[in-house]
């Protein structure tokens, strides 16, 4: 365990940042949060662009390491602080985790996360098309969880952590989770993990 706390540059409504915060908490890594004012475009300030030229949160600082990209942060935390618990040690399990991290950066973003961005931040996307993508992805996730407790292997991994935040908050984008019973049970399992921390909810909820 580190003596100096890590720093997470974050935003309270960012699911990408919440993934990292959830991993830090579950893995019992001491850290401090520094929120970036996205509305005031602080992420485009010179000092922040030196941390992440893409101008996005989250960014994790661990000593000399400056690490942007939420899924990279999850891999780093699991490898360094996860005590072998959050990444499988076999080739197939690790490959499956990578597959889910890819989906968390692509289909999860284009569906549930994008639907929420439309409602909360006015993202200029087609509502019907985006909600269709969200339902297609949630159907895939629900099928993958049929008869399983976790996405990969027999215990929670960073594949689960990468998906939790934007799936749990899909209703804020007008996407109901009611048809996805396996997903609902899996969300409860994640929330029951010791040291689980929720992401801030907004007042918007799906009917
Ligand atoms: N691929 C990045 C995406 C991060 C991202 O999209 N962050 C959003 C908040 S959820 C952001 O910082 N947006 C600010 C902006 O677009 O200017 C990751 O996985 O960390």
mmCIF file of C-alpha atoms and ligand atoms in Angstrom:
data_model
loop_
_atom_site.group_PDB
_atom_site.id
_atom_site.type_symbol
_atom_site.label_atom_id
_atom_site.label_comp_id
_atom_site.label_asym_id
_atom_site.label_seq_id
_atom_site.Cartn_x
_atom_site.Cartn_y
_atom_site.Cartn_z
ATOM 1 C CA UNK A 1 0.000 0.000 0.000
ATOM 2 C CA UNK A 2 1.228 3.526 -0.773
ATOM 3 C CA UNK A 3 2.214 6.037 1.882
ATOM 4 C CA UNK A 4 1.234 9.058 -0.227
ATOM 5 C CA UNK A 5 -2.371 9.061 -1.359
ATOM 6 C CA UNK A 6 -3.012 8.860 -5.080
ATOM 7 C CA UNK A 7 -4.862 11.718 -6.774
ATOM 8 C CA UNK A 8 -7.884 11.254 -9.015
ATOM 9 C CA UNK A 9 -8.867 14.168 -11.245
ATOM 10 C CA UNK A 10 -12.554 13.673 -11.563
ATOM 11 C CA UNK A 11 -16.045 15.076 -12.024
ATOM 12 C CA UNK A 12 -18.997 13.971 -9.857
ATOM 13 C CA UNK A 13 -21.241 13.143 -12.854
ATOM 14 C CA UNK A 14 -18.598 11.329 -14.904
ATOM 15 C CA UNK A 15 -19.115 7.576 -15.133
ATOM 16 C CA UNK A 16 -15.578 7.259 -16.479
ATOM 17 C CA UNK A 17 -14.251 8.882 -13.323
ATOM 18 C CA UNK A 18 -16.605 6.843 -11.144
ATOM 19 C CA UNK A 19 -15.149 3.601 -12.535
ATOM 20 C CA UNK A 20 -11.767 4.678 -11.255
ATOM 21 C CA UNK A 21 -13.114 5.899 -7.905
ATOM 22 C CA UNK A 22 -14.986 2.615 -7.417
ATOM 23 C CA UNK A 23 -11.847 0.580 -8.133
ATOM 24 C CA UNK A 24 -9.771 2.719 -5.749
ATOM 25 C CA UNK A 25 -12.320 2.269 -2.986
ATOM 26 C CA UNK A 26 -12.861 -1.470 -3.487
ATOM 27 C CA UNK A 27 -9.110 -2.068 -3.588
ATOM 28 C CA UNK A 28 -8.631 0.053 -0.437
ATOM 29 C CA UNK A 29 -6.172 2.425 -2.109
ATOM 30 C CA UNK A 30 -5.901 5.770 -0.272
ATOM 31 C CA UNK A 31 -6.614 8.628 -2.675
ATOM 32 C CA UNK A 32 -7.826 12.176 -2.866
ATOM 33 C CA UNK A 33 -10.286 13.520 -5.410
ATOM 34 C CA UNK A 34 -9.752 16.786 -7.269
ATOM 35 C CA UNK A 35 -12.826 17.777 -9.211
ATOM 36 C CA UNK A 36 -12.373 19.554 -12.521
ATOM 37 C CA UNK A 37 -14.982 22.138 -13.487
ATOM 38 C CA UNK A 38 -16.007 20.746 -16.874
ATOM 39 C CA UNK A 39 -18.679 23.394 -17.374
ATOM 40 C CA UNK A 40 -16.027 26.137 -17.030
ATOM 41 C CA UNK A 41 -13.783 24.147 -19.455
ATOM 42 C CA UNK A 42 -11.078 23.659 -16.828
ATOM 43 C CA UNK A 43 -10.219 20.417 -18.679
ATOM 44 C CA UNK A 44 -8.934 22.606 -21.535
ATOM 45 C CA UNK A 45 -6.704 24.737 -19.330
ATOM 46 C CA UNK A 46 -2.951 24.616 -19.987
ATOM 47 C CA UNK A 47 -2.172 22.964 -16.677
ATOM 48 C CA UNK A 48 -4.733 20.180 -17.163
ATOM 49 C CA UNK A 49 -3.774 19.549 -20.808
ATOM 50 C CA UNK A 50 -0.278 18.800 -19.515
ATOM 51 C CA UNK A 51 -1.796 15.916 -17.536
ATOM 52 C CA UNK A 52 -4.037 14.718 -20.355
ATOM 53 C CA UNK A 53 -3.618 16.215 -23.818
ATOM 54 C CA UNK A 54 -7.095 14.867 -24.661
ATOM 55 C CA UNK A 55 -8.593 17.235 -22.060
ATOM 56 C CA UNK A 56 -10.718 14.563 -20.372
ATOM 57 C CA UNK A 57 -11.237 13.241 -16.854
ATOM 58 C CA UNK A 58 -10.336 10.926 -15.217
ATOM 59 C CA UNK A 59 -6.610 11.220 -14.740
ATOM 60 C CA UNK A 60 -4.861 9.233 -12.020
ATOM 61 C CA UNK A 61 -1.640 10.418 -10.415
ATOM 62 C CA UNK A 62 0.476 7.870 -8.550
ATOM 63 C CA UNK A 63 3.858 9.335 -7.674
ATOM 64 C CA UNK A 64 5.517 10.165 -10.997
ATOM 65 C CA UNK A 65 2.872 8.342 -12.991
ATOM 66 C CA UNK A 66 0.259 10.445 -14.795
ATOM 67 C CA UNK A 67 -2.354 8.089 -16.202
ATOM 68 C CA UNK A 68 -5.427 9.164 -18.221
ATOM 69 C CA UNK A 69 -8.020 6.762 -19.715
ATOM 70 C CA UNK A 70 -10.393 5.029 -17.347
ATOM 71 C CA UNK A 71 -9.902 1.454 -18.556
ATOM 72 C CA UNK A 72 -6.109 1.856 -18.432
ATOM 73 C CA UNK A 73 -6.544 3.130 -14.871
ATOM 74 C CA UNK A 74 -8.570 0.020 -13.992
ATOM 75 C CA UNK A 75 -5.875 -2.290 -15.405
ATOM 76 C CA UNK A 76 -3.137 -0.394 -13.564
ATOM 77 C CA UNK A 77 -4.973 -0.448 -10.237
ATOM 78 C CA UNK A 78 -5.814 -4.150 -10.537
ATOM 79 C CA UNK A 79 -2.226 -5.046 -11.431
ATOM 80 C CA UNK A 80 -0.605 -2.868 -8.781
ATOM 81 C CA UNK A 81 -3.072 -2.806 -5.890
ATOM 82 C CA UNK A 82 -5.628 -5.521 -6.652
ATOM 83 C CA UNK A 83 -3.956 -8.328 -4.693
ATOM 84 C CA UNK A 84 -4.739 -10.662 -7.588
ATOM 85 C CA UNK A 85 -8.469 -10.263 -7.042
ATOM 86 C CA UNK A 86 -9.681 -8.086 -9.906
ATOM 87 C CA UNK A 87 -7.986 -9.616 -12.951
ATOM 88 C CA UNK A 88 -7.972 -13.352 -13.642
ATOM 89 C CA UNK A 89 -4.525 -14.951 -13.823
ATOM 90 C CA UNK A 90 -5.271 -17.268 -16.733
ATOM 91 C CA UNK A 91 -4.920 -16.359 -20.416
ATOM 92 C CA UNK A 92 -8.579 -16.887 -21.298
ATOM 93 C CA UNK A 93 -9.873 -14.929 -18.310
ATOM 94 C CA UNK A 94 -7.548 -11.999 -19.011
ATOM 95 C CA UNK A 95 -8.533 -11.975 -22.672
ATOM 96 C CA UNK A 96 -12.213 -11.978 -21.711
ATOM 97 C CA UNK A 97 -11.652 -9.021 -19.412
ATOM 98 C CA UNK A 98 -9.981 -7.158 -22.297
ATOM 99 C CA UNK A 99 -12.937 -7.947 -24.525
ATOM 100 C CA UNK A 100 -15.317 -6.397 -21.965
ATOM 101 C CA UNK A 101 -13.066 -3.366 -21.484
ATOM 102 C CA UNK A 102 -13.267 -2.835 -25.236
ATOM 103 C CA UNK A 103 -17.075 -3.037 -25.136
ATOM 104 C CA UNK A 104 -17.102 -0.630 -22.184
ATOM 105 C CA UNK A 105 -15.236 1.893 -24.354
ATOM 106 C CA UNK A 106 -17.375 1.381 -27.457
ATOM 107 C CA UNK A 107 -20.905 -0.084 -27.258
ATOM 108 C CA UNK A 108 -21.537 1.005 -23.664
ATOM 109 C CA UNK A 109 -20.491 4.534 -24.645
ATOM 110 C CA UNK A 110 -22.529 4.646 -27.854
ATOM 111 C CA UNK A 111 -25.638 3.325 -26.082
ATOM 112 C CA UNK A 112 -26.418 3.865 -22.362
ATOM 113 C CA UNK A 113 -23.751 6.527 -21.758
ATOM 114 C CA UNK A 114 -24.655 8.522 -24.886
ATOM 115 C CA UNK A 115 -28.385 8.433 -24.045
ATOM 116 C CA UNK A 116 -27.543 9.940 -20.660
ATOM 117 C CA UNK A 117 -25.316 12.588 -22.273
ATOM 118 C CA UNK A 118 -28.245 13.688 -24.438
ATOM 119 C CA UNK A 119 -30.534 14.189 -21.428
ATOM 120 C CA UNK A 120 -28.016 15.642 -18.974
ATOM 121 C CA UNK A 121 -25.699 17.620 -21.229
ATOM 122 C CA UNK A 122 -27.663 18.140 -24.455
ATOM 123 C CA UNK A 123 -25.337 15.998 -26.604
ATOM 124 C CA UNK A 124 -26.369 16.521 -30.245
ATOM 125 C CA UNK A 125 -27.287 12.903 -30.989
ATOM 126 C CA UNK A 126 -30.402 11.221 -32.314
ATOM 127 C CA UNK A 127 -32.451 10.171 -29.271
ATOM 128 C CA UNK A 128 -34.292 7.211 -30.823
ATOM 129 C CA UNK A 129 -31.190 5.806 -32.496
ATOM 130 C CA UNK A 130 -29.114 6.157 -29.322
ATOM 131 C CA UNK A 131 -31.760 4.511 -27.128
ATOM 132 C CA UNK A 132 -31.936 1.660 -29.652
ATOM 133 C CA UNK A 133 -28.181 1.184 -29.318
ATOM 134 C CA UNK A 134 -28.556 1.286 -25.531
ATOM 135 C CA UNK A 135 -31.204 -1.443 -25.612
ATOM 136 C CA UNK A 136 -29.116 -3.563 -27.994
ATOM 137 C CA UNK A 137 -26.147 -3.340 -25.637
ATOM 138 C CA UNK A 138 -28.203 -4.031 -22.514
ATOM 139 C CA UNK A 139 -29.720 -7.069 -24.236
ATOM 140 C CA UNK A 140 -26.191 -8.322 -24.948
ATOM 141 C CA UNK A 141 -25.157 -7.692 -21.338
ATOM 142 C CA UNK A 142 -28.264 -9.381 -19.970
ATOM 143 C CA UNK A 143 -27.616 -12.491 -22.081
ATOM 144 C CA UNK A 144 -23.968 -12.562 -21.033
ATOM 145 C CA UNK A 145 -25.075 -12.551 -17.382
ATOM 146 C CA UNK A 146 -27.590 -15.375 -17.827
ATOM 147 C CA UNK A 147 -26.658 -18.036 -15.252
ATOM 148 C CA UNK A 148 -23.586 -16.072 -14.148
ATOM 149 C CA UNK A 149 -22.821 -13.873 -11.150
ATOM 150 C CA UNK A 150 -20.072 -11.807 -12.842
ATOM 151 C CA UNK A 151 -19.031 -10.980 -16.401
ATOM 152 C CA UNK A 152 -15.810 -13.017 -16.252
ATOM 153 C CA UNK A 153 -14.940 -15.911 -13.956
ATOM 154 C CA UNK A 154 -16.351 -16.573 -10.518
ATOM 155 C CA UNK A 155 -15.740 -13.231 -8.826
ATOM 156 C CA UNK A 156 -15.950 -9.520 -9.620
ATOM 157 C CA UNK A 157 -13.283 -8.186 -11.981
ATOM 158 C CA UNK A 158 -12.495 -4.835 -13.549
ATOM 159 C CA UNK A 159 -14.785 -5.910 -16.413
ATOM 160 C CA UNK A 160 -17.700 -5.490 -13.979
ATOM 161 C CA UNK A 161 -16.331 -2.215 -12.610
ATOM 162 C CA UNK A 162 -15.938 -0.792 -16.141
ATOM 163 C CA UNK A 163 -19.632 -1.354 -16.813
ATOM 164 C CA UNK A 164 -21.296 -0.608 -13.506
ATOM 165 C CA UNK A 165 -21.437 3.216 -13.546
ATOM 166 C CA UNK A 166 -23.013 3.855 -16.948
ATOM 167 C CA UNK A 167 -25.328 0.845 -16.724
ATOM 168 C CA UNK A 168 -26.603 1.778 -13.243
ATOM 169 C CA UNK A 169 -27.215 5.346 -14.438
ATOM 170 C CA UNK A 170 -28.817 4.424 -17.778
ATOM 171 C CA UNK A 171 -32.283 5.486 -16.487
ATOM 172 C CA UNK A 172 -30.975 9.061 -16.319
ATOM 173 C CA UNK A 173 -30.809 8.846 -20.114
ATOM 174 C CA UNK A 174 -34.386 7.649 -20.418
ATOM 175 C CA UNK A 175 -33.297 4.015 -20.785
ATOM 176 C CA UNK A 176 -35.268 1.691 -18.519
ATOM 177 C CA UNK A 177 -33.462 -1.268 -16.976
ATOM 178 C CA UNK A 178 -36.717 -3.053 -16.124
ATOM 179 C CA UNK A 179 -36.532 -5.538 -19.061
ATOM 180 C CA UNK A 180 -33.050 -6.680 -18.022
ATOM 181 C CA UNK A 181 -33.488 -8.846 -14.935
ATOM 182 C CA UNK A 182 -29.989 -10.378 -15.027
ATOM 183 C CA UNK A 183 -28.507 -6.888 -15.260
ATOM 184 C CA UNK A 184 -30.590 -5.672 -12.308
ATOM 185 C CA UNK A 185 -29.404 -8.562 -10.121
ATOM 186 C CA UNK A 186 -25.790 -7.992 -11.202
ATOM 187 C CA UNK A 187 -26.047 -4.272 -10.287
ATOM 188 C CA UNK A 188 -27.202 -5.314 -6.818
ATOM 189 C CA UNK A 189 -24.241 -7.668 -6.513
ATOM 190 C CA UNK A 190 -21.802 -4.876 -7.407
ATOM 191 C CA UNK A 191 -23.509 -2.552 -4.900
ATOM 192 C CA UNK A 192 -23.172 -5.226 -2.209
ATOM 193 C CA UNK A 193 -19.370 -5.380 -2.575
ATOM 194 C CA UNK A 194 -17.531 -4.189 0.515
ATOM 195 C CA UNK A 195 -16.504 -0.522 0.226
ATOM 196 C CA UNK A 196 -18.784 0.088 -2.783
ATOM 197 C CA UNK A 197 -19.215 3.815 -3.413
ATOM 198 C CA UNK A 198 -22.134 5.129 -5.490
ATOM 199 C CA UNK A 199 -21.943 7.720 -8.223
ATOM 200 C CA UNK A 200 -23.896 10.927 -7.675
ATOM 201 C CA UNK A 201 -27.421 10.608 -9.077
ATOM 202 C CA UNK A 202 -29.189 13.354 -10.967
ATOM 203 C CA UNK A 203 -32.892 14.069 -10.644
ATOM 204 C CA UNK A 204 -33.620 12.723 -14.157
ATOM 205 C CA UNK A 205 -34.972 9.182 -14.238
ATOM 206 C CA UNK A 206 -36.576 7.034 -16.925
ATOM 207 C CA UNK A 207 -40.278 6.330 -16.759
HETATM 208 N N1 LIG B 1 -11.824 7.486 -23.067
HETATM 209 C C1 LIG B 1 -11.865 8.323 -21.901
HETATM 210 C C2 LIG B 1 -13.161 9.116 -21.944
HETATM 211 C C3 LIG B 1 -13.272 10.093 -20.776
HETATM 212 C C4 LIG B 1 -14.396 11.096 -20.974
HETATM 213 O O1 LIG B 1 -15.142 11.078 -21.956
HETATM 214 N N2 LIG B 1 -14.504 12.034 -19.981
HETATM 215 C C5 LIG B 1 -15.511 13.056 -20.033
HETATM 216 C C6 LIG B 1 -16.354 13.035 -18.763
HETATM 217 S S1 LIG B 1 -17.282 11.547 -18.650
HETATM 218 C C7 LIG B 1 -14.846 14.428 -20.102
HETATM 219 O O2 LIG B 1 -13.852 14.661 -19.456
HETATM 220 N N3 LIG B 1 -15.427 15.351 -20.886
HETATM 221 C C8 LIG B 1 -14.942 16.691 -21.003
HETATM 222 C C9 LIG B 1 -14.970 17.207 -22.405
HETATM 223 O O3 LIG B 1 -15.461 16.497 -23.302
HETATM 224 O O4 LIG B 1 -14.524 18.339 -22.612
HETATM 225 C C10 LIG B 1 -11.765 7.456 -20.643
HETATM 226 O O5 LIG B 1 -12.129 6.270 -20.707
HETATM 227 O O6 LIG B 1 -11.285 7.931 -19.605
#
